[in-house]
Coordinates of C-alpha atoms in Angstrom, one line a residue:
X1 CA 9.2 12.6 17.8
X2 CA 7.9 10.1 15.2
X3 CA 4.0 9.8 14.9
X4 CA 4.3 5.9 14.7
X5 CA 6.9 3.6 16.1
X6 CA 6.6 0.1 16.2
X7 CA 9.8 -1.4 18.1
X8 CA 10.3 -5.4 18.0
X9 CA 7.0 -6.3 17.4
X10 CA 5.6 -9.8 17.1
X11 CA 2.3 -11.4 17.0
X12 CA 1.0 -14.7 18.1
X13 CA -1.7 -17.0 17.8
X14 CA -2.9 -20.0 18.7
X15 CA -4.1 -22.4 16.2
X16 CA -5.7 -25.6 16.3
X17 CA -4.0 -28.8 15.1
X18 CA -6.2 -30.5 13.7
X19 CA -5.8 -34.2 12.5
X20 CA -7.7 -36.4 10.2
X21 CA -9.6 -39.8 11.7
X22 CA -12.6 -40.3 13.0
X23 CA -11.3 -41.3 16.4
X24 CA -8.7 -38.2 16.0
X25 CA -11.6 -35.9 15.4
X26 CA -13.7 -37.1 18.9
X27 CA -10.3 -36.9 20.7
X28 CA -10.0 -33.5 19.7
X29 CA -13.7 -33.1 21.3
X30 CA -11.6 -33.9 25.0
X31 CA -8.4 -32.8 25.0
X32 CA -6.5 -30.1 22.0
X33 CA -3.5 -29.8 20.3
X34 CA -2.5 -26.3 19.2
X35 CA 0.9 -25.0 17.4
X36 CA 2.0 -21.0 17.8
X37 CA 1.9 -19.2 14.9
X38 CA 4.0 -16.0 14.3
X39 CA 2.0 -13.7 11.9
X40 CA 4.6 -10.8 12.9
X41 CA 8.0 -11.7 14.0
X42 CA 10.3 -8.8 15.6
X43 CA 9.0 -5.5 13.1
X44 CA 10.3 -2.2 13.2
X45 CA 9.7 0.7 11.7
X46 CA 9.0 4.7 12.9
X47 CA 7.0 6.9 10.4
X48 CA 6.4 10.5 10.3
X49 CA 3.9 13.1 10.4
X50 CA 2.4 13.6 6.5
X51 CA 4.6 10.4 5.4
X52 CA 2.9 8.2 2.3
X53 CA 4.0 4.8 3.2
X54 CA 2.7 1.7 1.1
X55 CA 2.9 -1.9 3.1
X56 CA 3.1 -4.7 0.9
X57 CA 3.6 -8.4 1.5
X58 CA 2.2 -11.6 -0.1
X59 CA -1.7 -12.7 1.2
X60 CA -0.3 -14.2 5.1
X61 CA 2.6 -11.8 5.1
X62 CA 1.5 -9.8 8.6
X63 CA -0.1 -7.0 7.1
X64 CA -3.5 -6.6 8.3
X65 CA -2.3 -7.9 11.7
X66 CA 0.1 -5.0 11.7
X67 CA -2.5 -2.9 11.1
X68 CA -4.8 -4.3 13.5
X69 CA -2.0 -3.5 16.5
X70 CA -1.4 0.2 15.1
X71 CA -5.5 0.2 15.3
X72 CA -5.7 -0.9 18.8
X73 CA -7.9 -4.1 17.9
X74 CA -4.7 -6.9 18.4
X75 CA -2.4 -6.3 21.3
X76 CA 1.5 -7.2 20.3
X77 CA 2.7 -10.7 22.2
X78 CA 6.2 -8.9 22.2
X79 CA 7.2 -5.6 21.7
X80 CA 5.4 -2.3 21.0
X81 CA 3.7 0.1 19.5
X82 CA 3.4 3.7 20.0
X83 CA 0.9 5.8 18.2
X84 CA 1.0 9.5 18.2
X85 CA 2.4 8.9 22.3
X86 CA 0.0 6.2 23.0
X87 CA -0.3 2.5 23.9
X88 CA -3.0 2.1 21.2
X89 CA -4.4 -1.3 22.4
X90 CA -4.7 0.2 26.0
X91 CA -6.1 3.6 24.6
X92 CA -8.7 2.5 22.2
X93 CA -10.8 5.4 22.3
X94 CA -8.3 8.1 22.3
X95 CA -6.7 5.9 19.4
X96 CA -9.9 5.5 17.5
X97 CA -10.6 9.3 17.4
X98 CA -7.4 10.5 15.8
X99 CA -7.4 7.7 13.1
X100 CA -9.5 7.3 9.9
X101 CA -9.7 3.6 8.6
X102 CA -11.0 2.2 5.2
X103 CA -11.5 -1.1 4.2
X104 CA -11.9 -2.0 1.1
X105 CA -14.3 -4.9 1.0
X106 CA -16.2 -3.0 3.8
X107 CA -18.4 -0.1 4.2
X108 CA -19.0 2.4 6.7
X109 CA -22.4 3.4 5.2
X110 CA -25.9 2.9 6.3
X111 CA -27.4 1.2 3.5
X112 CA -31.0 2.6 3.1
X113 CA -30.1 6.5 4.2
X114 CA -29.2 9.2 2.0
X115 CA -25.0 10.2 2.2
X116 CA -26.1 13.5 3.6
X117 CA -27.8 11.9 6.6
X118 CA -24.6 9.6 7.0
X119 CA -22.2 12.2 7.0
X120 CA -24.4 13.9 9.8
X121 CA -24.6 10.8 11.7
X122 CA -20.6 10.6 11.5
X123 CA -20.5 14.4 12.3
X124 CA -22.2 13.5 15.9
X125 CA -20.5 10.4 16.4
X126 CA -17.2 12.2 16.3
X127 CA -18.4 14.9 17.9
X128 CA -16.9 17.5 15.0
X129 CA -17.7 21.4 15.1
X130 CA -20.1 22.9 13.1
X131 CA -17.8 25.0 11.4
X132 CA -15.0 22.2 10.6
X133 CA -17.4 19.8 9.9
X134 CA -18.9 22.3 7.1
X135 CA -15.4 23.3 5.6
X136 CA -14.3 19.6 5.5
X137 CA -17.8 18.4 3.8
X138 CA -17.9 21.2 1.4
X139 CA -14.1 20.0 0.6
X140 CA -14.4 16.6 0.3
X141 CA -17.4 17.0 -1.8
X142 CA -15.6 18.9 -4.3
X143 CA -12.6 16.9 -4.4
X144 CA -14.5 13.5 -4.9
X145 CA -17.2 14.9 -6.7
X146 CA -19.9 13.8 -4.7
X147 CA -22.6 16.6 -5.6
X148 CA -24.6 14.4 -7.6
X149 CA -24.9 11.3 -5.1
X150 CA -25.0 13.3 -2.3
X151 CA -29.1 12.7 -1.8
X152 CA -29.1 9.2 -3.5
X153 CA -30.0 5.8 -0.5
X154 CA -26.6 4.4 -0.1
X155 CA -28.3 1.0 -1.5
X156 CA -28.3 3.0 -5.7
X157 CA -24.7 4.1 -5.6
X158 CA -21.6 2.6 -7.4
X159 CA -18.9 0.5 -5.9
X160 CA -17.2 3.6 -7.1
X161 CA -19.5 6.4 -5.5
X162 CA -19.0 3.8 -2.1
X163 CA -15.6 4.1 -2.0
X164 CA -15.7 7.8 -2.4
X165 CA -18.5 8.2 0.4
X166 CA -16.3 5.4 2.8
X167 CA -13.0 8.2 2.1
X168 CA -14.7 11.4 2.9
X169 CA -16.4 9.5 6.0
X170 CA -13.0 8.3 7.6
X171 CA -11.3 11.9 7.0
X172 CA -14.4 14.1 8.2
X173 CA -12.7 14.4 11.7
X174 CA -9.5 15.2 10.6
X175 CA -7.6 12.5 11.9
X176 CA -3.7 12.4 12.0
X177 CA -3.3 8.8 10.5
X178 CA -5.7 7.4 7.4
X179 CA -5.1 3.4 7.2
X180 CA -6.3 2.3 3.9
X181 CA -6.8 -1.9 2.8
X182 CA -7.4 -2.1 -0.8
X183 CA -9.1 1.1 -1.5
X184 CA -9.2 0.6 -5.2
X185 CA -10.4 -2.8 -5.1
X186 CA -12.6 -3.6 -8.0
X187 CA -12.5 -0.1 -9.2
X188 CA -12.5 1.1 -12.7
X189 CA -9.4 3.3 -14.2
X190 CA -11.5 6.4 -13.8
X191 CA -12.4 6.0 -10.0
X192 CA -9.0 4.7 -9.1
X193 CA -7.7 8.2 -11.2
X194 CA -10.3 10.4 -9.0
X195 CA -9.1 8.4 -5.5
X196 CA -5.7 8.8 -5.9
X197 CA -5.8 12.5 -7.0
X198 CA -7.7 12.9 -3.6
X199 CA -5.2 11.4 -1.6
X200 CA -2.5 13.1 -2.6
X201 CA -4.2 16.3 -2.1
X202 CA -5.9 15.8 1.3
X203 CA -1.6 14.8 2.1
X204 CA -1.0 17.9 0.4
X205 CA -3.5 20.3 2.5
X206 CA -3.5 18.7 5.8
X207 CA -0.3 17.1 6.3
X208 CA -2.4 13.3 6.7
X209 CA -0.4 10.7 7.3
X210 CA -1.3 7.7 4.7
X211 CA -0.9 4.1 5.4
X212 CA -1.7 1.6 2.7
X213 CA -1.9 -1.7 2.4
X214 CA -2.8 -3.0 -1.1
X215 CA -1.9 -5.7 -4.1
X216 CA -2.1 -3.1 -6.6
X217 CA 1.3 -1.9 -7.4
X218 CA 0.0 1.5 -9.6
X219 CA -1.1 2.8 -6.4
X220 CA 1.6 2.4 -4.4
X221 CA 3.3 4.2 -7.5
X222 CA 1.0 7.1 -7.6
X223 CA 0.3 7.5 -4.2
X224 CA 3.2 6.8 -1.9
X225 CA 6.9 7.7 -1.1
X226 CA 8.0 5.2 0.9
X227 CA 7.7 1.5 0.8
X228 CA 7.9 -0.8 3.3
X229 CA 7.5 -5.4 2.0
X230 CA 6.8 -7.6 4.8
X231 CA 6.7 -11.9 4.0
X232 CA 6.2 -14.0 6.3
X233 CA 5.7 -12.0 9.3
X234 CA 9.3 -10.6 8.6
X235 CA 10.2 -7.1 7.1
X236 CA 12.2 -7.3 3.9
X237 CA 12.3 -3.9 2.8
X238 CA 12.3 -0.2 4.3
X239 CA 13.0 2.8 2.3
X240 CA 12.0 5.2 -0.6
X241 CA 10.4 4.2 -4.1
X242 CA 13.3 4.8 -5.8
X243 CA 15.6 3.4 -3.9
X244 CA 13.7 -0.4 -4.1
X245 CA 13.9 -0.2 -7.4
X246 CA 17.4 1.1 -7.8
X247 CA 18.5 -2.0 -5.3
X248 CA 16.2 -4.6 -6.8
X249 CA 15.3 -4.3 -10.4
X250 CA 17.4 -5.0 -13.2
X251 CA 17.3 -1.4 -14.6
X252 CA 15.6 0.4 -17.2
X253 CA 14.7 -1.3 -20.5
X254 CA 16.4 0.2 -24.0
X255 CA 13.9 -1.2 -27.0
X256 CA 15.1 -0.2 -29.9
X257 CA 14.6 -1.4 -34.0
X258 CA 17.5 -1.0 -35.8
X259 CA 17.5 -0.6 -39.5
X260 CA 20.2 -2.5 -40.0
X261 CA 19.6 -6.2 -38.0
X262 CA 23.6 -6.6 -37.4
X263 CA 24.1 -3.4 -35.5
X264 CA 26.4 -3.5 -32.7
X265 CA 26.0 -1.5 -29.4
X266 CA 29.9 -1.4 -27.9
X267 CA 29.2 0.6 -25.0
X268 CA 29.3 -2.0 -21.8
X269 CA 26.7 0.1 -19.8
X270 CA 24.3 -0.7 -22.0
X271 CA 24.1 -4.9 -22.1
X272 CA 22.1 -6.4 -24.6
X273 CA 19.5 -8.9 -22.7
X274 CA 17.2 -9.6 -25.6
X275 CA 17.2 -9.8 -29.4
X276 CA 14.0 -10.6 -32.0
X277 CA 15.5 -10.2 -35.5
X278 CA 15.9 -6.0 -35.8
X279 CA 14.6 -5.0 -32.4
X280 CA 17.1 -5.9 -29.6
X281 CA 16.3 -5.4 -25.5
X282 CA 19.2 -3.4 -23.6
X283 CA 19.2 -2.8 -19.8
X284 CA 20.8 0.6 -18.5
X285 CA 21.2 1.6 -15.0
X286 CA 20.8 5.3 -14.6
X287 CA 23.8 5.4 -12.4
X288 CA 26.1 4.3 -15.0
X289 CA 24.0 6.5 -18.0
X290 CA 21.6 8.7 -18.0
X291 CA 18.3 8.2 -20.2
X292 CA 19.5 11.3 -22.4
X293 CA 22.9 9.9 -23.1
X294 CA 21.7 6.1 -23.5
X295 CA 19.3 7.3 -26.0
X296 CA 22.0 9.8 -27.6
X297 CA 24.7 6.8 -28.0
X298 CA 22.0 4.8 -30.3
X299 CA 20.9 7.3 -32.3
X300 CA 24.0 9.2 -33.0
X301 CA 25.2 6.0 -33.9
X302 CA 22.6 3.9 -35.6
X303 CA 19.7 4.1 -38.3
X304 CA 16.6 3.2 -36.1
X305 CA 12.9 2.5 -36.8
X306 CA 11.7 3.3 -33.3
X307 CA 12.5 3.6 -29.5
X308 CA 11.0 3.0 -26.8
X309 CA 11.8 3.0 -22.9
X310 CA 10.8 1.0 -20.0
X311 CA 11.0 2.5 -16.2
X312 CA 11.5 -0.3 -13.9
X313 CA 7.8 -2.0 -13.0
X314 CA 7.6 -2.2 -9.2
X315 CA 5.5 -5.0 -9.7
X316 CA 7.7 -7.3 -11.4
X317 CA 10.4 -6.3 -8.9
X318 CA 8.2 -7.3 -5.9
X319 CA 6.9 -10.7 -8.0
X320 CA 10.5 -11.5 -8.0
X321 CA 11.6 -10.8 -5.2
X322 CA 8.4 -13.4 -3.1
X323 CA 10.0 -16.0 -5.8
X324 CA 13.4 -15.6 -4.8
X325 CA 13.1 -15.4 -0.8
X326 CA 14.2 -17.9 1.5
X327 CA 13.7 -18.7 5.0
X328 CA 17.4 -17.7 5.7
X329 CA 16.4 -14.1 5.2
X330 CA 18.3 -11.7 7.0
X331 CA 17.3 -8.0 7.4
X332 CA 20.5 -5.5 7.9
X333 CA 18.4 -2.6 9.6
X334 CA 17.5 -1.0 6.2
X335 CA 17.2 -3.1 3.5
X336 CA 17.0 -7.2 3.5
X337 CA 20.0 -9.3 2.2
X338 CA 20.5 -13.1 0.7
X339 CA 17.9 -12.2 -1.9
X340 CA 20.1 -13.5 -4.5

């Protein structure tokens, strides 16, 4: 049995219509207009026990109301949404127990205590064992490095040191599911090395299911498996890493100098997308050729200065890919067509 499925979902609201004018604005006082607006419109998806999975979409796309239904906190207009066997919005408490939840422009911490006397606040509130509380403190602390903080008024740490203290908080419990927004948010390369690191190792050790939702393409790199893009309250996209960018990108990048500016490439797998004087841009797919043999062709070939090669940058793919959609979007069960 999956530990998430969300079958048909949609989600909608209400909103005010408001109109401009004086007199509009005192008959709006009497009587209102409001439109419906579809934040999530017929989602599906099932994920598994110790999955990765990185949700994605444009600011409005439907992610944090996604993750607000899987929470319990928004109940589904349509549809529904089962997590670990339950009716999360009818079982908030149950819910709330087995789930650890991090935002990342909000904290969990107590601003003028100490992060010892928070974690034993958490410890109660959970209602945790003394001797899995212990191992899972003494683990966390080691993995985020939290020794030297550990005694320090919430008030004196880093946004860094915050973020750390907000992770170990939401997985003292051991909970099943771990929904992170934005966890590297404002980070430096340093913190966002010693988060990610953790992440994958707390997946690692206790099987955690990760859900995260975030603008910052490196961690959905370094952190997750799967991917799964939602615009417009519609999903676009469902499947591995890999597979999104063998579908969507335009391959890997060749850069190479050539010694001699007129040198010809004749292979056809190879296609020449770019050329500056002695250094010319060729993209490859590694279905057609592998790296090895791409690189092999030139220089068994050719006099070259230098080489370099370019994986496919999620980032760009994604960028391109809000550009290109249209409201005539149609999603084939697995992956979304008419993206041309």
């Amino acid at each position: 049995m999956e530990l998430i499925e969300v079958s048909e979902v949609s989600k909608e609201f209400l909103v005010y219509k408001r109109k401009k004018g004086f007199w509009n604005t005192l008959a709006g006082l009497v009587s209102r207009e409001y439109e419906v607006k579809k934040a999530v419109n017929q989602v599906s998806f099932s994920i598994t026990k110790g999955e990765m999975v990185g949700y994605v979409g444009p600011n409005g796309a439907g992610k944090s109301t996604t993750i607000k239904m899987l929470c319990g906190i928004l109940t589904p207009t349509s549809g529904q949404v089962i997590v670990d066997g339950r009716l999360p919005y009818e079982s908030r408490k149950e819910n709330a127990l087995r789930i650890g939840v991090v935002f990342g422009q909000r904290s969990q911490l107590f601003w003028d205590l100490p992060m010892g006397e928070t974690f034993e606040l958490y410890k109660k509130m959970y209602k945790i064992e003394d001797k899995r509380y212990k191992e899972n403190l003494e683990y966390f602390i080691e993995l985020l490095e939290m020794e030297e903080f550990l005694n320090r008024p919430v008030r004196q740490l880093s946004l860094g040191q915050k973020m750390r203290a907000n992770l170990a908080i939401s997985m003292l419990h051991d909970p099943e599911i771990v929904y992170l927004d934005e966890p590297t948010i404002g980070l430096d390369v340093l913190a966002k090395s010693r988060i990610r690191q953790f992440l994958r190792e707390v997946n690692r050790q206790k099987k955690t299911t990760v859900i995260l939702t975030t603008h910052d393409m490196d961690d959905i790199e370094q952190i997750c498996d799967r991917l799964i893009m939602i615009d417009r309250g519609q999903l676009q996209f469902d499947g591995k890493l890999d597979e999104f960018k063998r579908t969507y990108s335009g391959g890997y990048m060749l850069i190479v100098d050539f010694k001699d500016e007129s040198a010809l490439v004749s292979d056809p797998r190879l296609k020449l997308v770019k050329q500056e004087g002695p250094r010319k841009h060729f993209s490859f797919h590694k279905e057609d050729i592998s790296v090895a043999e791409a690189v092999s062709h030139i220089t068994g070939r050719h006099q070259i200065d230098d080489l370099q090669i370019k994986e496919p940058d999620i980032e760009e793919i994604i960028k391109s890919m809000y550009v290109r959609q249209s409201n005539h979007d149609k999603y084939d069960g697995k992956n979304v067509v008419n993206l041309a």
